[in-house]
Amino acid sequence: MSDRENIGWLRDRLKASLAVEPKDPAELIGWLEARRKDVPFSAELIPLREVANWHQADNGNIYHTTRQFFRIEGVRVRSAPGVRETSGWDQPIFTQPEGGVLALLCRETSAGGVEFLLQAKADPGNIGYLQFCPTIQSTWENIRGLQGATRAMFAEYLEPSENIRIIYRSKHNEEGSRFWQKSNENMILFVEDVGRLAINDSSYRWASLSQIKRMMLMDNIVGPYVRTVVAPL
């Protein structure tokens, strides 16, 4: 089955799902708020010179000791009048050799219809720290497994198999005003046999598309990448 056929198939399943799927996200939001109180996570702004394991090269660029992750470099922009507010400027910009993956696993049950596996992911810049994010929200480095770090959960499901149906897979440019020519690979993966998944209930929750849509209308509950992944549906 082609990607076009797969996404058409899931759209049909989503229409049928409306008859049975939960609409109210109150239980999910209550769970997220409880996790925000329970998870030992804190972040504070500190001077850049105090950041451990990051260094400034002779040319001023900032990089990690391992030479992994992103760098901070400078970019000089010139454009024709009317393209932007000004004809040119200089700024710092994030550079990264590889992009990342934003993937949602989904399933269908007779009781709940089509559901998507959301991750309660903590990032230092988030308001409330924990927000609902895609099942996999990771750089390719973390997917392959960084030295001394845990490999991204569910990374083994990024390829088609007898248990995984790829609904769609496409690359999208990261925010170009902050990232230099970086793209993320957006994916939706349908799981045929969910019983073969090992899911950590303290970090992941299933949610219907109706619940996700309602949570998107609320402040600081759903991370921005969930929006981009479900948009084609």
Coordinates of C-alpha atoms in Angstrom, one line a residue:
M1 CA 0.0 0.0 0.0
S2 CA 1.4 3.4 -1.0
D3 CA 1.7 6.4 1.4
R4 CA -1.2 8.1 -0.3
E5 CA -3.3 5.0 0.2
N6 CA -2.2 4.6 3.8
I7 CA -3.1 8.2 4.7
G8 CA -6.5 7.8 3.0
W9 CA -7.0 4.6 4.9
L10 CA -6.3 6.3 8.3
R11 CA -8.5 9.3 7.4
D12 CA -11.4 6.8 6.8
R13 CA -10.6 5.1 10.2
L14 CA -10.6 8.6 11.9
K15 CA -14.1 9.3 10.5
A16 CA -15.4 6.0 11.9
S17 CA -13.6 6.7 15.1
L18 CA -15.7 9.8 15.8
A19 CA -18.6 7.6 16.9
V20 CA -16.7 6.0 19.8
E21 CA -13.6 8.0 20.6
P22 CA -13.4 10.1 23.8
K23 CA -13.8 13.9 23.2
D24 CA -13.1 15.4 26.6
P25 CA -9.4 15.8 27.5
A26 CA -10.0 16.6 31.2
E27 CA -8.5 13.3 32.4
L28 CA -5.4 13.8 30.2
I29 CA -4.9 17.3 31.5
G30 CA -5.3 16.2 35.1
W31 CA -2.7 13.5 34.5
L32 CA -0.3 16.0 33.0
E33 CA -0.8 18.5 35.8
A34 CA -0.1 15.7 38.4
R35 CA 3.1 14.7 36.5
R36 CA 4.2 18.3 36.5
K37 CA 4.1 18.3 40.3
D38 CA 5.7 14.9 40.6
V39 CA 8.6 15.0 38.1
P40 CA 11.8 16.3 39.6
F41 CA 12.7 18.8 36.9
S42 CA 13.9 22.4 37.2
A43 CA 15.6 24.9 34.9
E44 CA 17.0 28.4 35.4
L45 CA 18.9 30.8 33.1
I46 CA 22.6 31.1 33.9
P47 CA 25.5 33.1 32.3
L48 CA 26.6 31.5 29.1
R49 CA 30.2 31.3 30.3
E50 CA 29.1 29.0 33.1
V51 CA 27.5 26.4 30.9
A52 CA 29.3 23.1 31.4
N53 CA 30.7 21.2 28.4
W54 CA 30.2 23.9 25.9
H55 CA 33.0 26.0 24.5
Q56 CA 33.7 29.0 22.4
A57 CA 36.1 28.5 19.4
D58 CA 38.6 31.1 18.4
N59 CA 36.2 32.4 15.8
G60 CA 33.5 32.8 18.4
N61 CA 31.3 29.8 17.5
I62 CA 29.9 27.8 20.3
Y63 CA 30.1 24.0 20.3
H64 CA 29.7 21.0 22.6
T65 CA 32.7 19.1 23.9
T66 CA 31.7 16.0 22.0
R67 CA 31.2 17.9 18.8
Q68 CA 27.6 16.6 18.8
F69 CA 24.3 18.4 19.0
F70 CA 24.0 21.9 17.5
R71 CA 26.4 24.8 17.2
I72 CA 25.8 28.5 17.5
E73 CA 27.4 30.3 14.5
G74 CA 26.8 33.7 12.8
V75 CA 24.8 34.4 9.7
R76 CA 24.8 37.5 7.5
V77 CA 21.6 38.1 5.5
R78 CA 21.1 40.3 2.5
S79 CA 17.8 40.5 0.6
A80 CA 16.0 42.6 -2.0
P81 CA 13.8 45.5 -0.7
G82 CA 10.4 44.3 0.4
V83 CA 11.3 40.7 1.0
R84 CA 11.8 41.4 4.7
E85 CA 11.5 44.4 7.0
T86 CA 15.1 45.4 6.4
S87 CA 17.5 44.7 3.5
G88 CA 20.0 42.9 5.7
W89 CA 21.2 41.9 9.1
D90 CA 23.6 39.8 11.1
Q91 CA 22.5 37.3 13.8
P92 CA 23.5 34.1 15.7
I93 CA 21.9 31.0 14.4
F94 CA 21.7 27.3 15.4
T95 CA 23.5 24.9 13.0
Q96 CA 23.2 21.1 13.1
P97 CA 24.6 18.5 10.7
E98 CA 21.4 16.4 11.0
G99 CA 17.8 17.2 11.7
G100 CA 15.5 15.1 13.9
V101 CA 12.4 12.9 13.9
L102 CA 8.9 13.8 15.0
A103 CA 6.8 10.7 15.0
L104 CA 3.4 9.7 16.4
L105 CA 2.5 6.0 17.0
C106 CA -1.2 5.3 16.6
R107 CA -3.5 2.4 17.2
E108 CA -7.2 1.6 16.8
T109 CA -9.4 -0.2 19.4
S110 CA -13.0 -1.0 19.4
A111 CA -13.6 1.0 22.6
G112 CA -11.6 4.1 21.9
G113 CA -11.3 4.3 18.2
V114 CA -8.1 5.7 16.7
E115 CA -5.6 6.9 19.4
F116 CA -2.2 8.6 19.2
L117 CA 0.6 7.9 21.7
L118 CA 1.6 11.3 23.3
Q119 CA 4.8 11.7 25.3
A120 CA 4.9 14.0 28.4
K121 CA 8.3 15.5 27.5
A122 CA 10.2 17.9 29.7
D123 CA 12.2 20.7 28.0
P124 CA 13.9 23.6 29.9
G125 CA 12.2 26.3 27.8
N126 CA 8.7 25.0 28.2
I127 CA 6.1 26.8 30.3
G128 CA 5.2 24.2 32.8
Y129 CA 8.2 22.1 31.7
L130 CA 6.1 19.0 30.7
Q131 CA 4.0 19.3 27.6
F132 CA 2.4 16.6 25.4
C133 CA 4.7 15.9 22.5
P134 CA 5.0 13.3 19.7
T135 CA 5.8 9.8 20.7
I136 CA 9.3 10.3 19.3
Q137 CA 10.8 13.8 19.4
S138 CA 14.5 13.4 19.0
T139 CA 17.6 14.1 17.0
W140 CA 19.0 11.4 14.8
E141 CA 22.0 11.3 17.2
N142 CA 19.7 10.3 20.1
I143 CA 17.9 7.8 17.9
R144 CA 21.2 6.1 17.0
G145 CA 22.2 6.2 20.7
L146 CA 24.6 8.7 22.0
Q147 CA 27.6 7.5 24.0
G148 CA 26.5 7.4 27.7
A149 CA 22.9 8.3 26.9
T150 CA 19.7 6.2 26.6
R151 CA 18.6 5.6 23.0
A152 CA 15.3 7.4 22.2
M153 CA 12.3 5.3 23.1
F154 CA 10.5 3.5 20.2
A155 CA 13.3 4.3 17.8
E156 CA 13.2 0.7 16.5
Y157 CA 9.7 1.4 15.1
L158 CA 10.7 4.0 12.6
E159 CA 11.0 1.5 9.8
P160 CA 8.1 -0.5 8.3
S161 CA 7.6 -4.1 9.5
E162 CA 4.8 -6.6 9.9
N163 CA 3.7 -4.6 13.0
I164 CA 4.2 -1.1 11.7
R165 CA 2.4 0.6 8.8
I166 CA 3.9 4.0 7.8
I167 CA 1.0 6.3 7.2
Y168 CA 3.2 9.1 5.9
R169 CA 6.8 10.3 6.1
S170 CA 7.9 13.8 5.0
K171 CA 10.6 16.3 5.8
H172 CA 9.7 19.8 7.0
N173 CA 12.0 22.8 7.5
E174 CA 12.6 23.8 11.1
E175 CA 12.1 27.5 11.9
G176 CA 14.4 29.2 9.5
S177 CA 14.9 32.4 11.6
R178 CA 16.6 30.3 14.3
F179 CA 17.9 27.2 12.6
W180 CA 20.3 27.0 9.6
Q181 CA 18.8 24.7 6.9
K182 CA 17.6 22.1 9.4
S183 CA 14.7 19.8 8.6
N184 CA 12.7 17.3 10.7
E185 CA 11.2 14.1 9.4
N186 CA 7.5 14.0 10.4
M187 CA 5.9 10.6 10.6
I188 CA 2.7 8.8 11.6
L189 CA 3.1 5.1 12.3
F190 CA 0.2 2.8 12.7
V191 CA 0.8 -0.1 15.1
E192 CA -1.0 -3.3 14.2
D193 CA -0.4 -5.2 17.5
V194 CA 0.0 -2.8 20.4
G195 CA 0.6 -5.7 22.8
R196 CA 4.1 -5.8 21.4
L197 CA 4.9 -2.3 22.6
A198 CA 6.5 -1.7 26.0
I199 CA 4.9 1.6 27.2
N200 CA 6.0 3.5 30.3
D201 CA 2.7 4.7 31.7
S202 CA 4.4 7.5 33.7
S203 CA 5.6 9.2 30.5
Y204 CA 3.1 8.2 27.7
R205 CA -0.6 8.5 27.2
W206 CA -3.0 7.5 24.4
A207 CA -5.3 10.4 23.1
S208 CA -7.9 10.6 20.4
L209 CA -7.6 13.2 17.7
S210 CA -10.7 15.0 19.2
Q211 CA -8.9 15.2 22.6
I212 CA -5.7 16.5 20.9
K213 CA -7.6 19.2 19.0
R214 CA -9.3 20.4 22.2
M215 CA -6.0 20.5 24.1
M216 CA -4.5 22.5 21.2
L217 CA -6.9 25.3 22.1
M218 CA -5.6 25.4 25.7
D219 CA -2.4 27.3 26.9
N220 CA 0.8 25.4 27.1
I221 CA -0.5 21.8 27.1
V222 CA 0.4 20.5 23.7
G223 CA 3.9 21.1 22.2
P224 CA 4.1 22.7 18.8
Y225 CA 5.4 19.6 17.0
V226 CA 2.2 17.6 17.6
R227 CA 0.4 20.2 15.5
T228 CA 2.8 19.7 12.6
V229 CA 2.6 15.9 12.7
V230 CA -1.2 15.6 12.7
A231 CA -1.8 18.5 10.2
P232 CA -1.9 16.1 7.2
L233 CA -4.8 14.2 8.8

